[in-house]
Structure formats: C-alpha cells, structure tokens
mmCIF file of C-alpha atoms in Angstrom:
data_model
loop_
_atom_site.group_PDB
_atom_site.id
_atom_site.type_symbol
_atom_site.label_atom_id
_atom_site.label_comp_id
_atom_site.label_asym_id
_atom_site.label_seq_id
_atom_site.Cartn_x
_atom_site.Cartn_y
_atom_site.Cartn_z
ATOM 1 C CA MET T 1 92.217 -36.172 -83.531
ATOM 2 C CA SER T 2 90.890 -32.966 -84.946
ATOM 3 C CA SER T 3 91.917 -29.161 -84.076
ATOM 4 C CA SER T 4 89.672 -29.508 -80.913
ATOM 5 C CA PHE T 5 92.895 -31.642 -79.433
ATOM 6 C CA LEU T 6 95.219 -29.028 -79.924
ATOM 7 C CA GLU T 7 93.279 -26.428 -77.885
ATOM 8 C CA SER T 8 93.067 -28.635 -74.949
ATOM 9 C CA ALA T 9 95.977 -29.579 -74.781
ATOM 10 C CA LEU T 10 97.182 -25.264 -74.825
ATOM 11 C CA ALA T 11 93.993 -24.702 -72.436
ATOM 12 C CA PRO T 12 96.115 -25.647 -69.540
ATOM 13 C CA ILE T 13 98.191 -21.603 -70.505
ATOM 14 C CA ASP T 14 95.601 -19.568 -69.322
ATOM 15 C CA LYS T 15 94.953 -20.876 -66.371
ATOM 16 C CA ALA T 16 98.513 -20.908 -65.854
ATOM 17 C CA ALA T 17 99.182 -17.533 -66.825
ATOM 18 C CA GLY T 18 96.137 -16.035 -64.339
ATOM 19 C CA LEU T 19 97.877 -17.607 -61.417
ATOM 20 C CA LEU T 20 101.532 -17.114 -62.380
ATOM 21 C CA GLY T 21 100.664 -13.877 -63.655
ATOM 22 C CA LEU T 22 102.618 -14.605 -66.853
ATOM 23 C CA LYS T 23 103.271 -11.642 -69.568
ATOM 24 C CA ALA T 24 102.121 -11.673 -73.004
ATOM 25 C CA ASP T 25 104.758 -11.904 -75.088
ATOM 26 C CA VAL T 26 105.726 -15.171 -72.782
ATOM 27 C CA VAL T 27 102.115 -16.827 -72.959
ATOM 28 C CA ALA T 28 102.137 -16.122 -76.944
ATOM 29 C CA ALA T 29 105.664 -17.676 -77.011
ATOM 30 C CA LEU T 30 103.871 -20.708 -75.224
ATOM 31 C CA LYS T 31 101.081 -21.331 -77.548
ATOM 32 C CA ARG T 32 102.863 -21.488 -81.019
ATOM 33 C CA PRO T 33 105.496 -24.222 -82.111
ATOM 34 C CA GLU T 34 108.606 -22.930 -82.771
ATOM 35 C CA ARG T 35 109.216 -25.340 -85.510
ATOM 36 C CA ALA T 36 106.750 -27.718 -87.404
ATOM 37 C CA ILE T 37 108.349 -29.698 -90.454
ATOM 38 C CA GLU T 38 106.597 -31.801 -93.184
ATOM 39 C CA ALA T 39 108.248 -34.199 -95.622
ATOM 40 C CA THR T 40 107.187 -36.946 -97.730
ATOM 41 C CA LEU T 41 108.680 -40.032 -97.592
ATOM 42 C CA ARG T 42 109.559 -41.779 -101.150
ATOM 43 C CA VAL T 43 109.474 -45.552 -99.927
ATOM 44 C CA ARG T 44 110.020 -48.400 -102.805
ATOM 45 C CA MET T 45 107.438 -50.969 -101.606
ATOM 46 C CA ASP T 46 107.891 -55.040 -102.546
ATOM 47 C CA ASP T 47 106.515 -54.853 -105.833
ATOM 48 C CA GLY T 48 108.606 -52.013 -106.950
ATOM 49 C CA ARG T 49 106.647 -49.109 -106.671
ATOM 50 C CA ILE T 50 107.240 -45.962 -104.922
ATOM 51 C CA ALA T 51 104.480 -44.877 -102.159
ATOM 52 C CA LEU T 52 104.262 -41.500 -100.427
ATOM 53 C CA PHE T 53 103.678 -41.192 -97.158
ATOM 54 C CA PRO T 54 103.149 -38.021 -95.210
ATOM 55 C CA ALA T 55 105.708 -37.037 -92.118
ATOM 56 C CA TRP T 56 106.308 -34.875 -89.538
ATOM 57 C CA ARG T 57 108.284 -33.549 -86.487
ATOM 58 C CA VAL T 58 107.151 -30.400 -84.341
ATOM 59 C CA GLN T 59 109.479 -29.117 -82.605
ATOM 60 C CA TRP T 60 106.779 -26.933 -79.851
ATOM 61 C CA ASN T 61 109.504 -25.453 -77.593
ATOM 62 C CA GLY T 62 113.193 -25.869 -76.671
ATOM 63 C CA ALA T 63 113.898 -23.335 -74.133
ATOM 64 C CA LEU T 64 114.456 -25.679 -71.428
ATOM 65 C CA GLY T 65 116.859 -27.900 -73.701
ATOM 66 C CA PRO T 66 116.787 -30.447 -76.822
ATOM 67 C CA TYR T 67 113.251 -31.639 -77.588
ATOM 68 C CA LYS T 68 111.939 -35.150 -76.979
ATOM 69 C CA GLY T 69 108.984 -36.793 -77.858
ATOM 70 C CA GLY T 70 107.857 -40.550 -79.480
ATOM 71 C CA ILE T 71 107.158 -41.081 -83.106
ATOM 72 C CA ARG T 72 103.977 -42.464 -83.835
ATOM 73 C CA TYR T 73 102.655 -44.250 -86.880
ATOM 74 C CA SER T 74 99.108 -43.957 -87.540
ATOM 75 C CA PRO T 75 96.672 -43.853 -90.481
ATOM 76 C CA ASP T 76 94.875 -41.048 -88.964
ATOM 77 C CA ALA T 77 98.227 -39.053 -88.629
ATOM 78 C CA ASN T 78 97.575 -35.449 -88.982
ATOM 79 C CA LEU T 79 99.756 -31.918 -87.766
ATOM 80 C CA ASP T 80 97.276 -30.793 -85.570
ATOM 81 C CA GLU T 81 97.285 -34.090 -83.599
ATOM 82 C CA VAL T 82 101.204 -34.317 -84.055
ATOM 83 C CA SER T 83 101.448 -30.745 -82.748
ATOM 84 C CA ALA T 84 99.042 -31.340 -79.802
ATOM 85 C CA LEU T 85 101.402 -33.879 -78.633
ATOM 86 C CA ALA T 86 104.748 -32.131 -79.322
ATOM 87 C CA ALA T 87 102.955 -29.388 -76.926
ATOM 88 C CA LEU T 88 101.953 -32.208 -74.582
ATOM 89 C CA MET T 89 105.347 -33.920 -74.038
ATOM 90 C CA THR T 90 106.826 -30.025 -73.948
ATOM 91 C CA TRP T 91 104.935 -29.378 -69.925
ATOM 92 C CA LYS T 92 105.381 -33.755 -69.525
ATOM 93 C CA ASN T 93 109.448 -32.868 -69.545
ATOM 94 C CA SER T 94 109.326 -30.125 -68.002
ATOM 95 C CA LEU T 95 106.937 -31.325 -64.602
ATOM 96 C CA MET T 96 109.444 -34.236 -64.764
ATOM 97 C CA ALA T 97 112.162 -31.310 -64.013
ATOM 98 C CA LEU T 98 114.219 -32.907 -67.065
ATOM 99 C CA PRO T 99 116.306 -29.891 -69.048
ATOM 100 C CA LEU T 100 114.550 -31.591 -72.173
ATOM 101 C CA GLY T 101 112.246 -29.675 -74.730
ATOM 102 C CA GLY T 102 108.979 -30.642 -76.058
ATOM 103 C CA GLY T 103 109.233 -32.882 -79.838
ATOM 104 C CA LYS T 104 106.618 -35.257 -81.376
ATOM 105 C CA GLY T 105 106.520 -36.569 -84.681
ATOM 106 C CA ALA T 106 104.873 -39.111 -87.102
ATOM 107 C CA VAL T 107 103.803 -40.792 -90.451
ATOM 108 C CA LYS T 108 100.433 -41.063 -91.889
ATOM 109 C CA VAL T 109 100.410 -44.747 -92.538
ATOM 110 C CA ASP T 110 99.090 -48.744 -91.701
ATOM 111 C CA PRO T 111 101.546 -50.410 -90.470
ATOM 112 C CA LYS T 112 100.058 -53.516 -90.354
ATOM 113 C CA ALA T 113 99.858 -52.915 -94.279
ATOM 114 C CA LEU T 114 103.901 -53.232 -94.681
ATOM 115 C CA SER T 115 105.949 -56.233 -94.629
ATOM 116 C CA LYS T 116 108.625 -55.952 -92.008
ATOM 117 C CA GLY T 117 111.334 -54.795 -95.065
ATOM 118 C CA GLU T 118 108.747 -52.107 -96.122
ATOM 119 C CA LEU T 119 108.523 -50.740 -92.421
ATOM 120 C CA GLU T 120 112.612 -50.992 -92.351
ATOM 121 C CA ARG T 121 112.575 -48.744 -95.173
ATOM 122 C CA LEU T 122 109.607 -46.250 -94.354
ATOM 123 C CA SER T 123 111.488 -45.694 -90.818
ATOM 124 C CA ARG T 124 115.244 -45.674 -92.124
ATOM 125 C CA ALA T 125 113.485 -43.228 -94.624
ATOM 126 C CA TRP T 126 111.726 -41.199 -91.423
ATOM 127 C CA ALA T 127 115.479 -40.487 -90.119
ATOM 128 C CA GLY T 128 116.694 -39.396 -93.446
ATOM 129 C CA ALA T 129 114.209 -36.982 -94.317
ATOM 130 C CA PHE T 130 114.827 -35.069 -90.595
ATOM 131 C CA PHE T 131 118.256 -35.693 -90.394
ATOM 132 C CA ASP T 132 118.808 -31.608 -89.628
ATOM 133 C CA VAL T 133 116.927 -31.369 -87.232
ATOM 134 C CA ILE T 134 117.615 -34.086 -85.005
ATOM 135 C CA GLY T 135 120.377 -35.071 -82.886
ATOM 136 C CA PRO T 136 121.674 -36.050 -79.468
ATOM 137 C CA GLU T 137 121.891 -32.173 -78.588
ATOM 138 C CA LYS T 138 119.175 -31.241 -81.111
ATOM 139 C CA ASP T 139 116.162 -33.536 -80.764
ATOM 140 C CA VAL T 140 115.802 -36.912 -79.495
ATOM 141 C CA PRO T 141 112.980 -38.927 -80.635
ATOM 142 C CA ALA T 142 111.654 -41.937 -78.577
ATOM 143 C CA PRO T 143 109.003 -45.170 -79.779
ATOM 144 C CA ASP T 144 104.943 -43.948 -79.557
ATOM 145 C CA MET T 145 102.347 -45.186 -81.217
ATOM 146 C CA ASN T 146 103.198 -48.400 -83.154
ATOM 147 C CA THR T 147 106.407 -48.170 -83.369
ATOM 148 C CA ASN T 148 109.414 -50.073 -81.314
ATOM 149 C CA ALA T 149 112.812 -50.819 -80.326
ATOM 150 C CA GLU T 150 113.642 -52.477 -83.590
ATOM 151 C CA ILE T 151 111.856 -49.474 -85.151
ATOM 152 C CA MET T 152 114.550 -46.971 -82.995
ATOM 153 C CA ALA T 153 116.904 -49.256 -83.967
ATOM 154 C CA TRP T 154 116.456 -49.246 -87.638
ATOM 155 C CA MET T 155 116.018 -45.125 -87.555
ATOM 156 C CA SER T 156 119.664 -44.836 -85.221
ATOM 157 C CA ASP T 157 121.567 -47.083 -87.895
ATOM 158 C CA GLU T 158 120.881 -44.621 -90.579
ATOM 159 C CA TYR T 159 121.625 -41.991 -88.983
ATOM 160 C CA SER T 160 124.829 -42.311 -88.023
ATOM 161 C CA LYS T 161 125.123 -43.798 -91.699
ATOM 162 C CA LEU T 162 124.326 -40.525 -92.901
ATOM 163 C CA ALA T 163 126.314 -38.491 -89.816
ATOM 164 C CA GLY T 164 129.632 -41.007 -91.015
ATOM 165 C CA LYS T 165 130.220 -41.827 -87.372
ATOM 166 C CA GLU T 166 127.948 -43.810 -84.694
ATOM 167 C CA MET T 167 125.198 -41.541 -82.532
ATOM 168 C CA LEU T 168 123.815 -43.698 -80.322
ATOM 169 C CA GLY T 169 121.882 -40.944 -78.857
ATOM 170 C CA THR T 170 119.899 -39.234 -81.356
ATOM 171 C CA PHE T 171 116.710 -42.110 -80.509
ATOM 172 C CA THR T 172 115.795 -43.406 -77.348
ATOM 173 C CA GLY T 173 113.907 -46.531 -76.561
ATOM 174 C CA LYS T 174 116.376 -48.592 -78.796
ATOM 175 C CA PRO T 175 117.030 -52.178 -77.847
ATOM 176 C CA VAL T 176 119.742 -53.203 -75.260
ATOM 177 C CA GLU T 177 121.633 -54.506 -76.870
ATOM 178 C CA LYS T 178 122.018 -51.582 -79.373
ATOM 179 C CA GLY T 179 122.636 -49.299 -76.651
ATOM 180 C CA GLY T 180 119.398 -49.131 -74.997
ATOM 181 C CA SER T 181 118.999 -48.791 -71.348
ATOM 182 C CA LYS T 182 118.480 -50.866 -68.463
ATOM 183 C CA GLY T 183 114.617 -50.581 -66.912
ATOM 184 C CA ARG T 184 113.555 -49.026 -69.791
ATOM 185 C CA GLU T 185 110.637 -51.560 -70.206
ATOM 186 C CA VAL T 186 109.316 -50.785 -66.307
ATOM 187 C CA SER T 187 110.601 -47.390 -66.172
ATOM 188 C CA THR T 188 106.292 -46.126 -66.806
ATOM 189 C CA SER T 189 105.358 -48.464 -64.418
ATOM 190 C CA TYR T 190 107.715 -47.829 -61.608
ATOM 191 C CA GLY T 191 106.980 -44.335 -62.003
ATOM 192 C CA GLY T 192 103.723 -44.578 -61.308
ATOM 193 C CA PHE T 193 104.499 -47.127 -58.551
ATOM 194 C CA VAL T 194 106.714 -44.054 -57.356
ATOM 195 C CA VAL T 195 104.230 -41.260 -57.473
ATOM 196 C CA LEU T 196 101.469 -43.351 -55.956
ATOM 197 C CA LYS T 197 103.644 -43.832 -52.722
ATOM 198 C CA ARG T 198 104.699 -40.801 -52.543
ATOM 199 C CA TYR T 199 100.563 -39.400 -52.569
ATOM 200 C CA LEU T 200 100.066 -42.131 -50.257
ATOM 201 C CA GLU T 201 102.891 -40.812 -47.422
ATOM 202 C CA GLY T 202 101.266 -37.324 -48.407
ATOM 203 C CA LYS T 203 98.265 -38.680 -46.369
ATOM 204 C CA SER T 204 100.244 -40.519 -43.865
ATOM 205 C CA ARG T 205 99.240 -43.328 -45.389
ATOM 206 C CA SER T 206 100.946 -46.684 -46.946
ATOM 207 C CA LEU T 207 100.265 -49.240 -49.697
ATOM 208 C CA LYS T 208 100.406 -52.191 -47.521
ATOM 209 C CA GLY T 209 97.050 -53.733 -47.314
ATOM 210 C CA LEU T 210 95.447 -51.178 -49.638
ATOM 211 C CA SER T 211 92.872 -53.002 -52.478
ATOM 212 C CA VAL T 212 93.355 -51.981 -56.250
ATOM 213 C CA ALA T 213 92.368 -52.637 -59.639
ATOM 214 C CA ILE T 214 94.032 -52.472 -62.819
ATOM 215 C CA GLN T 215 92.285 -51.734 -66.367
ATOM 216 C CA GLY T 216 94.637 -53.289 -68.828
ATOM 217 C CA PHE T 217 96.979 -55.762 -68.623
ATOM 218 C CA GLY T 218 99.832 -55.292 -71.423
ATOM 219 C CA ASN T 219 103.203 -54.204 -70.517
ATOM 220 C CA VAL T 220 102.323 -50.847 -68.391
ATOM 221 C CA GLY T 221 99.573 -52.401 -66.352
ATOM 222 C CA GLY T 222 101.390 -56.041 -65.669
ATOM 223 C CA ASN T 223 104.465 -53.973 -64.148
ATOM 224 C CA ILE T 224 102.554 -52.393 -62.109
ATOM 225 C CA ALA T 225 100.815 -54.799 -61.016
ATOM 226 C CA ARG T 226 103.409 -56.756 -59.919
ATOM 227 C CA PHE T 227 104.945 -53.934 -57.959
ATOM 228 C CA LEU T 228 101.985 -53.265 -55.900
ATOM 229 C CA ASP T 229 101.658 -56.730 -55.485
ATOM 230 C CA GLU T 230 105.225 -56.466 -53.934
ATOM 231 C CA ALA T 231 104.574 -54.063 -51.912
ATOM 232 C CA GLY T 232 101.766 -55.308 -49.882
ATOM 233 C CA CYS T 233 98.976 -54.004 -51.690
ATOM 234 C CA LYS T 234 95.988 -56.260 -52.649
ATOM 235 C CA VAL T 235 95.495 -56.457 -56.219
ATOM 236 C CA VAL T 236 91.681 -57.733 -56.455
ATOM 237 C CA ALA T 237 91.116 -57.099 -60.166
ATOM 238 C CA ILE T 238 92.390 -56.926 -63.554
ATOM 239 C CA SER T 239 91.608 -56.812 -67.133
ATOM 240 C CA ASP T 240 92.830 -57.007 -70.905
ATOM 241 C CA SER T 241 90.498 -56.137 -74.232
ATOM 242 C CA ARG T 242 88.970 -59.026 -73.658
ATOM 243 C CA GLY T 243 87.988 -58.658 -70.079
ATOM 244 C CA GLY T 244 88.722 -59.247 -66.160
ATOM 245 C CA ILE T 245 89.036 -61.561 -63.342
ATOM 246 C CA TYR T 246 88.101 -60.535 -59.683
ATOM 247 C CA LYS T 247 88.991 -61.742 -56.075
ATOM 248 C CA LYS T 248 88.042 -59.986 -53.226
ATOM 249 C CA GLU T 249 90.629 -61.658 -50.682
ATOM 250 C CA GLY T 250 93.017 -59.929 -53.969
ATOM 251 C CA LEU T 251 95.055 -62.603 -56.727
ATOM 252 C CA ASP T 252 97.870 -64.418 -57.551
ATOM 253 C CA ILE T 253 99.334 -61.721 -59.640
ATOM 254 C CA PRO T 254 102.314 -63.710 -61.004
ATOM 255 C CA LYS T 255 99.829 -66.412 -62.342
ATOM 256 C CA ARG T 256 98.145 -63.372 -63.748
ATOM 257 C CA LEU T 257 95.359 -63.987 -66.147
ATOM 258 C CA GLU T 258 96.282 -67.199 -66.904
ATOM 259 C CA ASP T 259 95.133 -68.747 -63.450
ATOM 260 C CA ALA T 260 91.406 -68.236 -62.947
ATOM 261 C CA THR T 261 90.881 -70.465 -60.217
ATOM 262 C CA GLY T 262 88.297 -69.149 -57.429
ATOM 263 C CA VAL T 263 87.907 -65.891 -59.136
ATOM 264 C CA GLU T 264 85.057 -64.079 -60.427
ATOM 265 C CA THR T 265 84.885 -62.907 -64.136
ATOM 266 C CA ILE T 266 84.011 -59.242 -64.811
ATOM 267 C CA SER T 267 83.578 -56.730 -67.897
ATOM 268 C CA ASN T 268 85.833 -53.866 -68.089
ATOM 269 C CA LYS T 269 83.248 -51.720 -66.663
ATOM 270 C CA GLU T 270 82.688 -53.210 -63.442
ATOM 271 C CA LEU T 271 86.211 -53.391 -62.863
ATOM 272 C CA LEU T 272 86.129 -49.558 -63.104
ATOM 273 C CA GLU T 273 82.842 -49.207 -60.681
ATOM 274 C CA LEU T 274 84.594 -51.494 -57.940
ATOM 275 C CA PRO T 275 84.509 -50.482 -54.180
ATOM 276 C CA VAL T 276 88.922 -50.777 -54.288
ATOM 277 C CA ASP T 277 91.442 -48.067 -52.710
ATOM 278 C CA VAL T 278 93.036 -47.762 -55.827
ATOM 279 C CA LEU T 279 92.008 -47.331 -59.195
ATOM 280 C CA VAL T 280 94.408 -47.546 -62.041
ATOM 281 C CA PRO T 281 93.281 -47.183 -65.906
ATOM 282 C CA ALA T 282 96.206 -48.416 -67.748
ATOM 283 C CA ALA T 283 94.712 -48.946 -71.476
ATOM 284 C CA LEU T 284 92.379 -46.158 -73.581
ATOM 285 C CA GLU T 285 91.435 -43.152 -73.555
ATOM 286 C CA SER T 286 88.055 -41.737 -71.922
ATOM 287 C CA VAL T 287 87.117 -44.956 -70.039
ATOM 288 C CA ILE T 288 86.160 -42.586 -67.031
ATOM 289 C CA HIS T 289 83.622 -39.889 -68.644
ATOM 290 C CA ASP T 290 80.300 -38.303 -67.229
ATOM 291 C CA GLY T 291 78.172 -41.482 -67.788
ATOM 292 C CA ASN T 292 80.248 -43.593 -65.592
ATOM 293 C CA ALA T 293 81.526 -40.562 -63.012
ATOM 294 C CA LYS T 294 79.071 -40.820 -60.549
ATOM 295 C CA ASN T 295 79.517 -45.002 -60.351
ATOM 296 C CA ILE T 296 83.372 -44.607 -59.551
ATOM 297 C CA LYS T 297 84.104 -46.303 -55.756
ATOM 298 C CA ALA T 298 87.508 -45.679 -55.867
ATOM 299 C CA LYS T 299 89.194 -43.520 -53.231
ATOM 300 C CA VAL T 300 91.998 -41.862 -55.548
ATOM 301 C CA ILE T 301 92.914 -43.019 -59.525
ATOM 302 C CA LEU T 302 96.453 -43.288 -61.225
ATOM 303 C CA GLU T 303 96.114 -42.480 -64.606
ATOM 304 C CA LEU T 304 98.761 -44.951 -66.232
ATOM 305 C CA ALA T 305 96.956 -44.075 -69.668
ATOM 306 C CA ASN T 306 97.204 -41.069 -71.517
ATOM 307 C CA GLY T 307 93.709 -39.492 -70.958
ATOM 308 C CA PRO T 308 91.741 -42.579 -69.608
ATOM 309 C CA VAL T 309 89.455 -39.283 -67.362
ATOM 310 C CA THR T 310 87.512 -36.892 -69.270
ATOM 311 C CA ALA T 311 87.260 -33.737 -68.193
ATOM 312 C CA GLU T 312 84.097 -33.989 -67.255
ATOM 313 C CA ALA T 313 83.932 -37.134 -65.723
ATOM 314 C CA GLU T 314 86.691 -35.591 -63.125
ATOM 315 C CA GLN T 315 84.897 -32.998 -62.384
ATOM 316 C CA VAL T 316 82.345 -35.466 -60.760
ATOM 317 C CA LEU T 317 85.045 -37.158 -59.262
ATOM 318 C CA VAL T 318 86.362 -34.177 -57.560
ATOM 319 C CA GLU T 319 83.198 -33.712 -56.443
ATOM 320 C CA HIS T 320 82.904 -36.468 -54.797
ATOM 321 C CA GLY T 321 86.219 -36.275 -53.127
ATOM 322 C CA ILE T 322 87.843 -38.498 -55.157
ATOM 323 C CA ASP T 323 91.591 -37.947 -56.055
ATOM 324 C CA VAL T 324 92.871 -37.777 -59.888
ATOM 325 C CA ILE T 325 96.951 -38.059 -60.308
ATOM 326 C CA PRO T 326 97.122 -37.365 -63.781
ATOM 327 C CA ASP T 327 98.431 -38.964 -66.798
ATOM 328 C CA ILE T 328 100.737 -36.270 -67.143
ATOM 329 C CA MET T 329 102.892 -37.058 -63.647
ATOM 330 C CA ALA T 330 101.719 -40.649 -62.988
ATOM 331 C CA ASN T 331 103.410 -41.689 -66.721
ATOM 332 C CA GLY T 332 106.261 -39.599 -66.553
ATOM 333 C CA GLY T 333 108.575 -42.240 -65.590
ATOM 334 C CA GLY T 334 108.639 -43.428 -69.593
ATOM 335 C CA VAL T 335 110.400 -40.082 -70.667
ATOM 336 C CA MET T 336 112.413 -40.487 -67.621
ATOM 337 C CA GLY T 337 113.621 -44.043 -68.596
ATOM 338 C CA SER T 338 114.215 -42.456 -72.124
ATOM 339 C CA TYR T 339 116.733 -39.503 -70.246
ATOM 340 C CA PHE T 340 118.675 -41.983 -68.693
ATOM 341 C CA GLU T 341 119.530 -43.759 -72.077
ATOM 342 C CA MET T 342 120.291 -40.599 -73.215
ATOM 343 C CA LEU T 343 122.703 -39.837 -70.345
ATOM 344 C CA GLN T 344 124.270 -43.226 -70.759
ATOM 345 C CA ASN T 345 124.742 -43.096 -74.263
ATOM 346 C CA ALA T 346 126.582 -39.515 -74.180
ATOM 347 C CA SER T 347 128.649 -41.276 -71.055
ATOM 348 C CA GLY T 348 129.296 -44.660 -72.941
ATOM 349 C CA HIS T 349 128.891 -45.631 -69.239
ATOM 350 C CA TYR T 350 125.700 -48.166 -68.952
ATOM 351 C CA TRP T 351 123.986 -48.424 -65.149
ATOM 352 C CA SER T 352 122.139 -51.886 -64.288
ATOM 353 C CA GLU T 353 118.508 -52.392 -63.785
ATOM 354 C CA GLU T 354 118.628 -51.712 -60.307
ATOM 355 C CA GLU T 355 120.584 -48.328 -60.967
ATOM 356 C CA VAL T 356 118.347 -46.787 -63.159
ATOM 357 C CA LEU T 357 114.985 -47.806 -60.631
ATOM 358 C CA ASN T 358 116.828 -45.808 -57.966
ATOM 359 C CA LYS T 359 117.070 -42.938 -59.794
ATOM 360 C CA LEU T 360 114.258 -42.772 -61.378
ATOM 361 C CA GLU T 361 112.819 -42.932 -57.708
ATOM 362 C CA LEU T 362 114.761 -40.002 -56.742
ATOM 363 C CA GLN T 363 113.497 -38.205 -59.824
ATOM 364 C CA MET T 364 110.074 -38.930 -59.513
ATOM 365 C CA THR T 365 109.579 -37.850 -56.353
ATOM 366 C CA GLU T 366 112.052 -34.197 -57.002
ATOM 367 C CA ALA T 367 108.983 -34.061 -59.639
ATOM 368 C CA TRP T 368 106.083 -34.713 -57.022
ATOM 369 C CA GLU T 369 107.491 -32.486 -54.524
ATOM 370 C CA GLY T 370 107.588 -29.861 -57.385
ATOM 371 C CA LEU T 371 103.372 -30.353 -58.174
ATOM 372 C CA GLU T 372 102.170 -30.730 -54.467
ATOM 373 C CA GLU T 373 104.542 -27.119 -53.215
ATOM 374 C CA VAL T 374 102.053 -25.796 -56.355
ATOM 375 C CA ARG T 375 98.642 -27.775 -55.461
ATOM 376 C CA LYS T 376 99.266 -26.210 -52.052
ATOM 377 C CA ARG T 377 100.044 -22.565 -53.407
ATOM 378 C CA PHE T 378 97.318 -22.322 -55.373
ATOM 379 C CA GLY T 379 94.638 -24.573 -53.568
ATOM 380 C CA ILE T 380 93.626 -26.118 -57.135
ATOM 381 C CA THR T 381 93.449 -30.065 -58.270
ATOM 382 C CA TYR T 382 96.553 -32.352 -59.422
ATOM 383 C CA ARG T 383 95.970 -31.735 -61.981
ATOM 384 C CA GLU T 384 95.781 -28.231 -62.731
ATOM 385 C CA ALA T 385 99.259 -28.130 -60.471
ATOM 386 C CA ALA T 386 100.530 -30.377 -62.504
ATOM 387 C CA PHE T 387 100.035 -28.259 -65.865
ATOM 388 C CA VAL T 388 100.787 -25.011 -63.821
ATOM 389 C CA ARG T 389 103.931 -26.525 -62.259
ATOM 390 C CA ALA T 390 105.290 -27.576 -66.045
ATOM 391 C CA ILE T 391 104.213 -24.281 -67.454
ATOM 392 C CA GLU T 392 105.732 -22.095 -64.848
ATOM 393 C CA ARG T 393 109.186 -23.794 -65.525
ATOM 394 C CA VAL T 394 109.204 -23.411 -69.259
ATOM 395 C CA ALA T 395 107.741 -19.629 -68.968
ATOM 396 C CA LYS T 396 110.800 -18.479 -66.468
ATOM 397 C CA ALA T 397 112.933 -20.518 -69.419
ATOM 398 C CA VAL T 398 110.935 -18.230 -72.221
ATOM 399 C CA GLU T 399 111.389 -15.187 -70.605
ATOM 400 C CA SER T 400 115.330 -15.725 -70.079
ATOM 401 C CA LYS T 401 115.958 -16.361 -73.755
ATOM 402 C CA LEU T 402 113.693 -13.401 -74.336
ATOM 403 C CA PRO T 403 115.989 -10.555 -76.190
#
C-alpha cells in the first residue's frame, strides 16, 4: 500500500469537517499522528547470524483514551501503511463508543521464512523495542495480519519480564489460559450479526427466512454463517479460496463445505452476483469493484472483510438502492472483544462467553444507534455516517484538550 492508502484513510475528515463545522486547528490535529516510532529489531537467527528488521508503532490519536490496534508481520509493511491503519483504528474505536484511541504496529518481515524460534525472538524483540511507549494505560496492541494469540503471549511475557511484574493488560488477543477473553474468537462475527439484526429492525424486517451468501468461510465467515443459520436465515452459498457451493433451499451449515450433497459448485465471482437478500464478503478486499458492481443483486451488503467494496463500486450500488453496512461498523466486534479483554485483565475477574456476547450486543447496538442518528441527521450513506460519527467523537475530545 502507498501514500494513496493514507490519503484515503484521511479523506473522510474533510467531509466530516464540512458537515460538523469543525475548526481548522482541530482538523489539522486529526490529520497528523501524535507519534510515529520506528525501530530496527536485531534478531539472532538459527544459523547464528544477526538479522535486522524494520519495525513501527504509530499512535495516531489518543484523545479518547489509550491507543489500540494490531501488530502485523508483512514483507510489504511500511510507515505509510501503518499510519493509514492507525488512523482507521482511531475512527473504528471511536465509532464503537470505546474509550480508546487508535494505533497500529508492524514488522517488515516474511514470517513464513522464519522458524518458530526465530519468530518468537522477533516477537520478543518487538515488545522490548517499544516497551517505553506501550502498556495498559498507554497503548495496547493486538493480533493482526500474520500474528496470533501465541505471538501475543510471547510479547506479553517479554513485556512483563522487562516490567518486573505481570502486565497482562498490555496485549490483547492472548490465549484464554494466559489472560485472554472467552468469546474473543467469535466477537467479530457476532458483532456483524448484531449489526445486521439492528439494520433489519430499522427496516421493520427480521432475519428469519432471509437468503444469505457468504464469501470466505474461515473463522469470521464460518461463525457468522452459524449465527445466521441458528437465527433462521437460509444460508444458500458459502465459499473459500478454492470456490464455493450453492443450494437455493439452503445449505446444512453445521456440515459446512465437507458435505456437498445436492449442491451446485460455483466460483467466488458467481457467489457475489447471486440474487440474495444479504451478501457477506468475509475474505478479501476489493472483491466488489467497478467491473462487477452493476451485477450485484443482493439487497444489502455486510462488510465483514476489510475494504471488500471499492469506492467506485459503492457509488454504483447506492444508485441501485443497495445498502452497504461498512467494515468500520460491521467488523467492529473484534476490537470490542479486545476491549473486554482489557477490562477483564484490569479487574482480574473473567466473564463467561455468554456474558461477553451479551455485553458485545449492548455495545454494538449503542454504536449502531449512534451511526443511525448521524445518517438521518445529514441524509448520508451508512459509510459516510460511520466516519462522521467517529470523527465527531474524536474531534470533540481533541477540542476539549487543546490549550
């Protein structure tokens, strides 16, 4: 990703500023990171040599609270990309009505080229390099692309060693047995499920009997398929990277892709263009673009993946009366699950999965109601309303703290 990605992450600020009448000094503050830290990680490799890896942590805005956002390992990582992602986390955390700012971290590395020992040493090196700028009340990282619960456990352990005491709340997305939260694995999917319910309630409709197609049947896609199936939806198509299956009468979701009895085989392209009530892109970015937008027949699109609908495609969809529930709202349950892990680490009291999901439903509902209020106030799209709502909260906090 290039500076154009950063520009797109900041573009909603000007639209929001115009609608909200934001002051120039507040707008300027929103467009710059509060801190961008770069480090070089020195890691002993299995063959004895020392390898150097560029690493970053960008803390975009902390007006609402401690910075929060993931750490990714990618051979393509760069400062512009990390900055853009940190800005987007600022808006997402604000939209979710969380007392958190936005941040993001990365290491420029191909994790597939490392042994497990090298990966652990790299992860511990990251925690050491950024020790002074992270912590439960400063900045709380989480997993992202090519990082996972095990990596968070290594980082958490390293941070605690350096601090001289256990500091579980410095990282989220940890294994449950090491201070992680129950329900964290399904929080993104469940949040999307709740948002879809609230959207339909606003249209005086229910989930029961609706036809759904889901592109991407990994953790997020698989779990929302289960939630929708249990709520009475008819999941007619699912897919993974190899392709998908379709059954007009509805698939037997518990059996998933393993049982292809009485189904049609379809491509991912065909799945996106099915005549369904709800389309859930839960895999890759930019799968709905100006080349296929005119062929989309769903009544509403729930963006569980990041950026599955391009800006050009969304213009076409809106013109055709197709609502798009944007990723910043639809997949916000993930960061909400992380926030709940922070609360549990701070209190030492841990919740059941049922408690986590009940709290998640309440918080996602509050976030959705905030978005809807802004959408109706200004007569704008769901995506525009999401960003205006998010930026409005951050701007008020920034203004209250300016001297």
